[in-house]
Short mmCIF file of C-alpha atoms in Angstrom, two decimals:
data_model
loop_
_atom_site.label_atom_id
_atom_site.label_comp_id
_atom_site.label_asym_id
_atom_site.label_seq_id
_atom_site.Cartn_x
_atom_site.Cartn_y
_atom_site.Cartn_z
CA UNK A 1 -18.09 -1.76 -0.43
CA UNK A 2 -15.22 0.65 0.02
CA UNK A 3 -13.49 2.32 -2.61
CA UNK A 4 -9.80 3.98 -2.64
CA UNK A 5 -7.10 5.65 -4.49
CA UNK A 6 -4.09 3.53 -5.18
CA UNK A 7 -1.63 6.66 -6.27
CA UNK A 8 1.79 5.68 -7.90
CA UNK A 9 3.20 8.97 -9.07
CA UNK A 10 4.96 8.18 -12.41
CA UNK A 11 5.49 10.68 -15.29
CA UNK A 12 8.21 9.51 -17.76
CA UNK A 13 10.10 12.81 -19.37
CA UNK A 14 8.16 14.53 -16.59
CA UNK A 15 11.08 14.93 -13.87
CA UNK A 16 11.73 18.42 -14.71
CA UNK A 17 7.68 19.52 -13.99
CA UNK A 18 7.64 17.96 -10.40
CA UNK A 19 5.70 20.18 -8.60
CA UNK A 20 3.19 20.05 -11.78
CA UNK A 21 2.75 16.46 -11.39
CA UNK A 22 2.68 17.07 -7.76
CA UNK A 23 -0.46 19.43 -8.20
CA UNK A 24 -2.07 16.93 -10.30
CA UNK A 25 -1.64 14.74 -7.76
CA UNK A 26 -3.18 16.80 -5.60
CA UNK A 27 -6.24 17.43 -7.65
CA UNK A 28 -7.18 13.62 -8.14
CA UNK A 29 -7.07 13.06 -4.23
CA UNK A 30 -8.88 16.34 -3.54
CA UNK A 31 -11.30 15.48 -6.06
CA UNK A 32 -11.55 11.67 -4.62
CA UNK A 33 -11.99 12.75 -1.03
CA UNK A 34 -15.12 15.19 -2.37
CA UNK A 35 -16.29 12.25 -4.66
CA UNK A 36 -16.91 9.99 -1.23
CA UNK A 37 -13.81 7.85 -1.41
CA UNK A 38 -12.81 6.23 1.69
CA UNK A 39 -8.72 6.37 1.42
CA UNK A 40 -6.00 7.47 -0.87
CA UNK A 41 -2.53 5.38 -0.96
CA UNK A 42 0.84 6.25 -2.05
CA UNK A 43 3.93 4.31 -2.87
CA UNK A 44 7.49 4.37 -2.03
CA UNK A 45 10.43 4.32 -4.68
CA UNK A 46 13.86 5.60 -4.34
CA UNK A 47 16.03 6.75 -7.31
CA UNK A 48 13.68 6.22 -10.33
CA UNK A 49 15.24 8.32 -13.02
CA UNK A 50 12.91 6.56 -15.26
CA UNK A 51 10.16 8.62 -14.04
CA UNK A 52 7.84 5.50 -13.55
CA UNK A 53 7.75 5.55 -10.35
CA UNK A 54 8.92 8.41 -8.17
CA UNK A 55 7.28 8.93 -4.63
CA UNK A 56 9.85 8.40 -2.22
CA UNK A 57 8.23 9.08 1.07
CA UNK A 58 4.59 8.23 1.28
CA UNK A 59 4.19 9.47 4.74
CA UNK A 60 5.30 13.07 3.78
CA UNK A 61 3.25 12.64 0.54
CA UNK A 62 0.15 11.69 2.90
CA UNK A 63 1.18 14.69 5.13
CA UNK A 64 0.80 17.10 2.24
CA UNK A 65 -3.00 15.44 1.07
CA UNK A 66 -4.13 15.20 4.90
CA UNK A 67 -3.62 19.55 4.72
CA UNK A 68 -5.87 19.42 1.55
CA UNK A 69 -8.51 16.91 2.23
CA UNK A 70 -11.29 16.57 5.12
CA UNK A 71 -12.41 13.08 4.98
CA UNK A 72 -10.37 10.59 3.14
CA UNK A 73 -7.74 8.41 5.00
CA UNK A 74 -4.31 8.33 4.49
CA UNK A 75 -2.48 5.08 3.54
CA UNK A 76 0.65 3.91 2.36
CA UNK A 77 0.80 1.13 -0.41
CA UNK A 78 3.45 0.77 1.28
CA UNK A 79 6.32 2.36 3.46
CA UNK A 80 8.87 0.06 2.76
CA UNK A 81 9.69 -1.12 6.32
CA UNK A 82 12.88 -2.56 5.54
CA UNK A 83 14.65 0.60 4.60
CA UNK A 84 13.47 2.70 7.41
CA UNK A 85 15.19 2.99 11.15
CA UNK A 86 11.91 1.57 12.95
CA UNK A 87 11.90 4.75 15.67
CA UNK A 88 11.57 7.00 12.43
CA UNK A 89 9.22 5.33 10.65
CA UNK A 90 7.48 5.11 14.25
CA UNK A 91 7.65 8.58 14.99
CA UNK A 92 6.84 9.85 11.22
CA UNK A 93 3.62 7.99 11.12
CA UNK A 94 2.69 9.13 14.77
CA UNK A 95 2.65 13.03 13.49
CA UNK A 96 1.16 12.03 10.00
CA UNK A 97 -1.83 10.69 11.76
CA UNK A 98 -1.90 13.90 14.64
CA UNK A 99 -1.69 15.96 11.56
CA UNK A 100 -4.26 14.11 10.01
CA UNK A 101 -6.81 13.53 12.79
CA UNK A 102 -6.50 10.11 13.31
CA UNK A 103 -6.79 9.60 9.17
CA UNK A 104 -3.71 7.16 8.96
CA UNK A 105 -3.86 3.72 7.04
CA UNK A 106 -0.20 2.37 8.06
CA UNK A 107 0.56 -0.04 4.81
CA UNK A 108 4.29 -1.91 5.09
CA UNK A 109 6.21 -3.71 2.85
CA UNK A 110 9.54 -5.37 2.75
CA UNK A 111 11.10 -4.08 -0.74
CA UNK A 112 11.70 -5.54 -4.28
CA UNK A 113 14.13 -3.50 -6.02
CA UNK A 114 17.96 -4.44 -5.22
CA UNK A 115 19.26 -0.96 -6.09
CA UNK A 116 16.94 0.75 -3.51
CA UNK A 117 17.38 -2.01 -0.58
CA UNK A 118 21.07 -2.08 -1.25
CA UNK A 119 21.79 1.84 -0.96
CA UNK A 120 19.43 2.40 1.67
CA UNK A 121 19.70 -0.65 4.12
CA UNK A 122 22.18 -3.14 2.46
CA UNK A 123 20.31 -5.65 5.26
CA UNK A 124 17.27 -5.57 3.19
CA UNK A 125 18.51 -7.32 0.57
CA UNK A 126 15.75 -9.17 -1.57
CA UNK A 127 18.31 -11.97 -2.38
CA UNK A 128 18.34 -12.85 1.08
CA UNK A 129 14.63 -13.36 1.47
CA UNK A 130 15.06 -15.33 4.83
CA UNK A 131 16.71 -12.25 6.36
CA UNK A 132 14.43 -9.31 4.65
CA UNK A 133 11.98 -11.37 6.01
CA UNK A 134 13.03 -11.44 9.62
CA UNK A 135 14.14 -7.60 9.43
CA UNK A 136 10.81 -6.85 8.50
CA UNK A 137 9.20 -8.60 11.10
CA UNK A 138 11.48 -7.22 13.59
CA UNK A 139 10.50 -3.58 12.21
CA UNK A 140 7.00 -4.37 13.02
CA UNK A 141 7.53 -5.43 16.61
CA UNK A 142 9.07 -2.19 17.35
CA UNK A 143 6.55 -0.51 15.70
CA UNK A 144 4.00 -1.43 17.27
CA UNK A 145 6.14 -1.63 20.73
CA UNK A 146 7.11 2.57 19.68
CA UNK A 147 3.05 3.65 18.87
CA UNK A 148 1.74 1.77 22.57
CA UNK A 149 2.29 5.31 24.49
CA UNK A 150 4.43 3.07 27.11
CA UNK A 151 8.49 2.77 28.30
CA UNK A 152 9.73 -0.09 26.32
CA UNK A 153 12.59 -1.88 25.40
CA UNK A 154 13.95 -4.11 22.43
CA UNK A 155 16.73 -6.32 21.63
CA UNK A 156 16.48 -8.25 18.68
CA UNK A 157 18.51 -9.90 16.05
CA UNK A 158 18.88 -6.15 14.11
CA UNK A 159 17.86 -3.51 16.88
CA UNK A 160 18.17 -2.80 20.57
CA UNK A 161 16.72 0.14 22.54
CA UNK A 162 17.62 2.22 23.98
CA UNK A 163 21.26 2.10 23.28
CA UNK A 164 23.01 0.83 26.48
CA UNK A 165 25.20 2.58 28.80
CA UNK A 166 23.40 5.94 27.94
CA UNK A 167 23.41 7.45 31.34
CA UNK A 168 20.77 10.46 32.46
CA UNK A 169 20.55 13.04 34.94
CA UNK A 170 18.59 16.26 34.47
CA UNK A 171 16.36 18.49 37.01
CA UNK A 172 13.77 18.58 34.60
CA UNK A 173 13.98 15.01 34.06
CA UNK A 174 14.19 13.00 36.99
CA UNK A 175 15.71 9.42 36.42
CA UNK A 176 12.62 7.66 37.86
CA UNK A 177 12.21 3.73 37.67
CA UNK A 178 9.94 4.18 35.05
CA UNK A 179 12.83 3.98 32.44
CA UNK A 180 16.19 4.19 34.22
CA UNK A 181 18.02 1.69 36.32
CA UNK A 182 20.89 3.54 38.59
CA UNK A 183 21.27 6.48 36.45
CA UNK A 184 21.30 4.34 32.74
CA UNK A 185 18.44 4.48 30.68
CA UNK A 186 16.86 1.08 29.95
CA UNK A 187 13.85 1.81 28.47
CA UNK A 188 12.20 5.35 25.73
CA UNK A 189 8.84 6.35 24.76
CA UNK A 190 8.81 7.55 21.20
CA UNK A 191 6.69 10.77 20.99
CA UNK A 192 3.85 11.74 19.77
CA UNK A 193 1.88 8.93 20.19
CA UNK A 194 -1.03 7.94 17.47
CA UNK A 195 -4.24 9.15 17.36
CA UNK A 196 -5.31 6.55 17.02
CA UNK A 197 -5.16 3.60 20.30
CA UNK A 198 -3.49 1.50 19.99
CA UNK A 199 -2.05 2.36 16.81
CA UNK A 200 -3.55 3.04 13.11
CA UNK A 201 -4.39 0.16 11.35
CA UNK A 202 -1.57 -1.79 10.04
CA UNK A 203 -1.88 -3.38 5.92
CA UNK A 204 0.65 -5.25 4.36
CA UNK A 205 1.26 -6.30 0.55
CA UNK A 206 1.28 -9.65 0.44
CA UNK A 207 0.89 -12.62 -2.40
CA UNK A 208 2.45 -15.94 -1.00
CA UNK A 209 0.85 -18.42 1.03
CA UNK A 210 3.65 -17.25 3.30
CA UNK A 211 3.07 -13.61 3.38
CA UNK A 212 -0.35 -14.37 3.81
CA UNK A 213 -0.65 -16.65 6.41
CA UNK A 214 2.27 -14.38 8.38
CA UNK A 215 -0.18 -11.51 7.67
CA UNK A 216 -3.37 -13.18 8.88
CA UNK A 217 -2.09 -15.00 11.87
CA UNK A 218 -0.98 -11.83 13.23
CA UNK A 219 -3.52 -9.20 12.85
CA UNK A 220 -2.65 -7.44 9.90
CA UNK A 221 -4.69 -7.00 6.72
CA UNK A 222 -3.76 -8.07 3.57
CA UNK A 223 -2.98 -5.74 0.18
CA UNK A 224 -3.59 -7.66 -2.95
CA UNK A 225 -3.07 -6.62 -6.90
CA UNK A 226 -2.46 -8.90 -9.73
CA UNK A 227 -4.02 -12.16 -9.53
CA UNK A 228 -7.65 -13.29 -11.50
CA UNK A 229 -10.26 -13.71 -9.70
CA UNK A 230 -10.06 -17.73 -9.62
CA UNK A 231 -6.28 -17.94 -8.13
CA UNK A 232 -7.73 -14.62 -5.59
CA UNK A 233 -10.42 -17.45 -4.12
CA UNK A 234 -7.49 -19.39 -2.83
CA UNK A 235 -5.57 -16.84 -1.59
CA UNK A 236 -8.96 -15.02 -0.39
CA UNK A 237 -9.67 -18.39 1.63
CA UNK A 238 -5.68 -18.78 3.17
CA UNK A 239 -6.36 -15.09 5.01
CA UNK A 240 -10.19 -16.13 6.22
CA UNK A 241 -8.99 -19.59 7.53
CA UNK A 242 -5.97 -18.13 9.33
CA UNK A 243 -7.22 -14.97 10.59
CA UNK A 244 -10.37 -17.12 12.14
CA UNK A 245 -7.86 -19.41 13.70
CA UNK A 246 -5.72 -16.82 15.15
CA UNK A 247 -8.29 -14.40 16.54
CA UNK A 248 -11.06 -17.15 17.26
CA UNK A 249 -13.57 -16.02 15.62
CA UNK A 250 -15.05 -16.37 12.14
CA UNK A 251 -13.91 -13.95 9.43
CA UNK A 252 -15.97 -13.57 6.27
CA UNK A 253 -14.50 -14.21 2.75
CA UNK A 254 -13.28 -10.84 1.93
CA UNK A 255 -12.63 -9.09 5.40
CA UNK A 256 -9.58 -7.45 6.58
CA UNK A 257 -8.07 -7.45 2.48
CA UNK A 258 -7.75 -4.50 -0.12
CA UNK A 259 -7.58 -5.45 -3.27
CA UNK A 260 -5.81 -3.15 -6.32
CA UNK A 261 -7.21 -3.46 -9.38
CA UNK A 262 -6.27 -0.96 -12.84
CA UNK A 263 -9.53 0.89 -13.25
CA UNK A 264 -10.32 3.12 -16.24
CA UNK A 265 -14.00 4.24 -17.04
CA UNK A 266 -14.49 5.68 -20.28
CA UNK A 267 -17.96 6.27 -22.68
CA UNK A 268 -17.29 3.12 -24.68
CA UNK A 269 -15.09 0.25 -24.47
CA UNK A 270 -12.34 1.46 -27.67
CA UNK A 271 -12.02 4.57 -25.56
CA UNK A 272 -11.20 3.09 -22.72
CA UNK A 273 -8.45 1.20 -24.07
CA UNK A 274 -7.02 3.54 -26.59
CA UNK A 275 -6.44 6.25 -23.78
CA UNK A 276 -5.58 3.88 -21.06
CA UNK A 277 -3.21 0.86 -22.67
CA UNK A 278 0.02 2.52 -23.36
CA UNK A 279 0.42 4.02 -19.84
CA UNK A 280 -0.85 0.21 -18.40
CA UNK A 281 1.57 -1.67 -20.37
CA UNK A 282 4.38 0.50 -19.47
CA UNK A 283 3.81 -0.44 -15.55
CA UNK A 284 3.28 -3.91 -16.42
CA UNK A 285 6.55 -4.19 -18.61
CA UNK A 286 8.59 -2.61 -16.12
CA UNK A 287 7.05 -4.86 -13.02
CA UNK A 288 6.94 -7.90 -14.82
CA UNK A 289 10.63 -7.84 -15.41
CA UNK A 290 11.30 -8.94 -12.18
CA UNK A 291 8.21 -10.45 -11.22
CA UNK A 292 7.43 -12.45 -14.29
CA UNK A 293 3.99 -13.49 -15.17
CA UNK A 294 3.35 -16.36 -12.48
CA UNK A 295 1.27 -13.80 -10.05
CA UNK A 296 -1.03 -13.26 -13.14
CA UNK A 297 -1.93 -17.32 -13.85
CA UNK A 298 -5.88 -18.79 -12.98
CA UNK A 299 -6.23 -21.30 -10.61
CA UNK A 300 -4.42 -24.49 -11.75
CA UNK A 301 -3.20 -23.13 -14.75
CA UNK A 302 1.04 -23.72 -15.46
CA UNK A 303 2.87 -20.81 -16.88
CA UNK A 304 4.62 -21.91 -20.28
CA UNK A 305 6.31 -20.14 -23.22
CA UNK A 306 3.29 -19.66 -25.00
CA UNK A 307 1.83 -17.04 -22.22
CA UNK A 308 2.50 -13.45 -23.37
CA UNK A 309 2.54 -10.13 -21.64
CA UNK A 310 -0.14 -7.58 -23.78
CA UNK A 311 -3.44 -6.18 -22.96
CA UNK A 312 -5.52 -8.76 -24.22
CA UNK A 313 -4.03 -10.97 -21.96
CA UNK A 314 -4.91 -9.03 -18.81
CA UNK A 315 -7.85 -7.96 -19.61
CA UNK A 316 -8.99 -11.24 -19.62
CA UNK A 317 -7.75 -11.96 -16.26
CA UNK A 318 -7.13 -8.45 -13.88
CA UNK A 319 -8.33 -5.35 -15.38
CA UNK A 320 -11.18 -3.46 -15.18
CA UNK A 321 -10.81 -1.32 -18.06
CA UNK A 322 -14.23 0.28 -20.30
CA UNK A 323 -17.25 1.49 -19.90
CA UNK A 324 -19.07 1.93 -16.54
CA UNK A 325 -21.30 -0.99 -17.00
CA UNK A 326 -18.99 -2.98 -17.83
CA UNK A 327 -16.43 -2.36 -15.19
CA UNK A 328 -19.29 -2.13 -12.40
CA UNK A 329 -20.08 -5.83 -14.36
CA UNK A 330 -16.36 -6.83 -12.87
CA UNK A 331 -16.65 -5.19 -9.73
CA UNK A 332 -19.69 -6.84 -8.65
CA UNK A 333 -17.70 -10.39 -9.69
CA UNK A 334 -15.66 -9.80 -7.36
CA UNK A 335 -17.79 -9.51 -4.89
CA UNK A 336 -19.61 -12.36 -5.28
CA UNK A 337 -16.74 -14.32 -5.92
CA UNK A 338 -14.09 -13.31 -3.36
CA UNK A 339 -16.54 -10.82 -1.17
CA UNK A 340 -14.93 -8.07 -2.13
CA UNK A 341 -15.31 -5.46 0.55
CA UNK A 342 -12.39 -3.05 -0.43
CA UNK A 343 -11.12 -2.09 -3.62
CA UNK A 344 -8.11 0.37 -4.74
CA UNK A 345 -8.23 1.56 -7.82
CA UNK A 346 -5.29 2.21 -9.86
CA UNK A 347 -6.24 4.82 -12.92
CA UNK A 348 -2.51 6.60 -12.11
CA UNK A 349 -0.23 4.65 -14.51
CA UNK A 350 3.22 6.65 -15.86
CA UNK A 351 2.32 8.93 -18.90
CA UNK A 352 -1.49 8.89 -18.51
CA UNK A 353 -2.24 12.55 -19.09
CA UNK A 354 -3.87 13.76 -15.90
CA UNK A 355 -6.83 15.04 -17.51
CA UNK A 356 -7.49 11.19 -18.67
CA UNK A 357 -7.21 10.07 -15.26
CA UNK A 358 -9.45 13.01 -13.81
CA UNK A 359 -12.15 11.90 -16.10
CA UNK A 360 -12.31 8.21 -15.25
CA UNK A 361 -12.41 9.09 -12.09
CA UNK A 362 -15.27 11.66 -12.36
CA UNK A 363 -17.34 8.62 -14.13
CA UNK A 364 -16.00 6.14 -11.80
CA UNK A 365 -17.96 8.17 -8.69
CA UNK A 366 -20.73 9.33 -11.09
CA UNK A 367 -21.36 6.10 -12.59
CA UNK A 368 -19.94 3.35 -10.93
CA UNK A 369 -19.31 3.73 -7.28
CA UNK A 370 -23.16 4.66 -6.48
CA UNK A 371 -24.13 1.07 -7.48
CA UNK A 372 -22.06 -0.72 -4.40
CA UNK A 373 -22.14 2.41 -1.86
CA UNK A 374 -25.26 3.53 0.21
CA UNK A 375 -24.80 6.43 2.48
CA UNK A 376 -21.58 7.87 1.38
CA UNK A 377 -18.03 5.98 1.23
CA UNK A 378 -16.60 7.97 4.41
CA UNK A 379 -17.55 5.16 6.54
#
């Protein structure tokens, strides 16, 4: 199995030490890549004065961890697609992974939050899920049209490139056919290309049948965090049908998905909850607001009044939360239930103090990790 870093920089009254939570930061994913993790994630958030979640650019994040760290790869859980101009996002994750030496996970999303969508790319709009939906797919094609090394064009329903009508004469740039047509540019090259050929790896977050059928069908693998095990099977077995349909040949249960779980590893199972469920349930009460508590249901079972969001009730369906026995216990459930090949954890929550976190994750690699790994986790 692989294991990661899911990262989602939150530190409630904490706005004011930054650059301390910064260096913290820093710590747990120098710490991971030493420990034999195979990649770190980071999020993206815009205008969090709550403090719960406040990363705003993952690919700068990932540029400052890539400096720091030898091994581990760099992902994004996620750039939000939809609120980036595609050639940016295109050309940002190009340097990240020359930076990085070919280190780049590229993980997309389309965006949850109104109040970021709406200031940043009122076309994003998650109340128009038909459109965010299209915009983000649209993103993608250029993406991956952008990271191919070639001359290319566009038009789409959002975007077209290059702009038309740009005309182009220079000594030092001959107008050759390769992208001009009587002195007009018709077609650009985004530079530096990826590392990586054809591009880095592309992950997105998904959930729906929808999402993960899009997901599957076209190559991408799939980033999953909330449900129990029993409602993962069905989900786990929508990617593996599709993705063997669409590439025509047989995918395993488990391969090409990432799965989040909330990890803490303490010395007994009071410990682990005592120092862990305040900074938990302050993640899950903010998400849930908007979510709800649908994602979190078993298989077949109907969400009524009488379901109610605490820790008992997730740690009976998503968490893997106490000692290392008993969280390896989980772990290896999920493998043999879902084959598991890659999982994120999530020890980060807002107000956690760091040297909490640090801890867990020393016993998580001392403990815990050794029992599913064989040769390192670098792989």
């Amino acid at each position: 199995m692989r294991f990661s870093i899911f990262h989602n920089l939150g530190a409630p009254g904490r706005l004011g030490e930054y650059a301390e939570v910064m260096n913290e930061a820093r710590e747990f994913a120098v710490t991971a890549d030493r420990a034999g993790f195979w990649s770190t994630w980071y999020t993206e958030h815009h205008f969090g004065h709550e403090a719960i979640e406040i990363t705003p650019n993952p690919v700068l994040m990932g540029a400052d961890i890539a400096a720091r760290t030898e091994h581990i790869r760099i992902g994004q859980a996620a750039s939000i697609a939809t609120f980036w101009h595609p050639l940016r996002l295109a050309e940002d994750i190009a340097m990240l992974d020359q930076l990085s030496g070919g280190r780049v996970e590229v993980g997309l999303g389309r965006g949850l939050y109104g109040r970021e969508a709406l200031n940043l790319n009122a076309l994003a709009d998650p109340r128009d899920q038909e459109q965010n939906r299209a915009l983000y797919d649209e993103t993608v094609e250029v993406l991956r049209k952008a990271w191919s090394g070639e001359f290319f064009s566009h038009q789409g329903r959002f975007y077209e490139f290059p702009a038309p009508g740009v005309k182009w004469n220079h000594p030092l740039s001959p107008a050759t056919p390769d992208y001009t047509d009587a002195g007009v540019i018709t077609k650009m090259q985004v530079t530096p290309f990826p590392v990586q050929r054809p591009h880095p790896p592309l992950w997105q977050v998904i959930d729906s049948p929808r999402s993960i059928k899009s997901a599957a069908a076209d190559g991408v693998q799939g980033l999953f965090w909330l449900p129990p095990v029993s409602a993962l099977k069905e989900r786990f077995e929508l990617y593996r049908d599709t993705a063997s349909q669409a590439s025509g040949r047989a995918y395993a249960l488990g391969e090409g998905i990432g799965l989040v779980r909330d990890v803490y590893v303490a010395d007994t199972m009071e410990q682990a909850r005592a120092e862990f469920e305040e900074a938990l349930m302050t993640t899950y009460r903010w998400i849930m607001h908007w979510r709800g508590l649908s994602n979190l249901m078993e298989a077949g079972e109907e969400l009524t009044d009488a379901h109610e969001l605490s820790f008992d009730f997730l740690q009976g369906r998503n968490l893997l939360v106490g000692t290392p026995e008993y969280v390896a216990e989980k772990i290896a459930e999920l493998r043999d239930e879902v084959g598991l090949e890659h999982l994120l954890l999530w020890t980060t929550h807002p107000g956690l103090p760091h040297h909490n976190a640090m801890r867990s994750l020393e016993l998580f690699a001392e403990k815990v990790m050794p029992q599913f790994t064989t040769g390192g986790g670098h792989g």
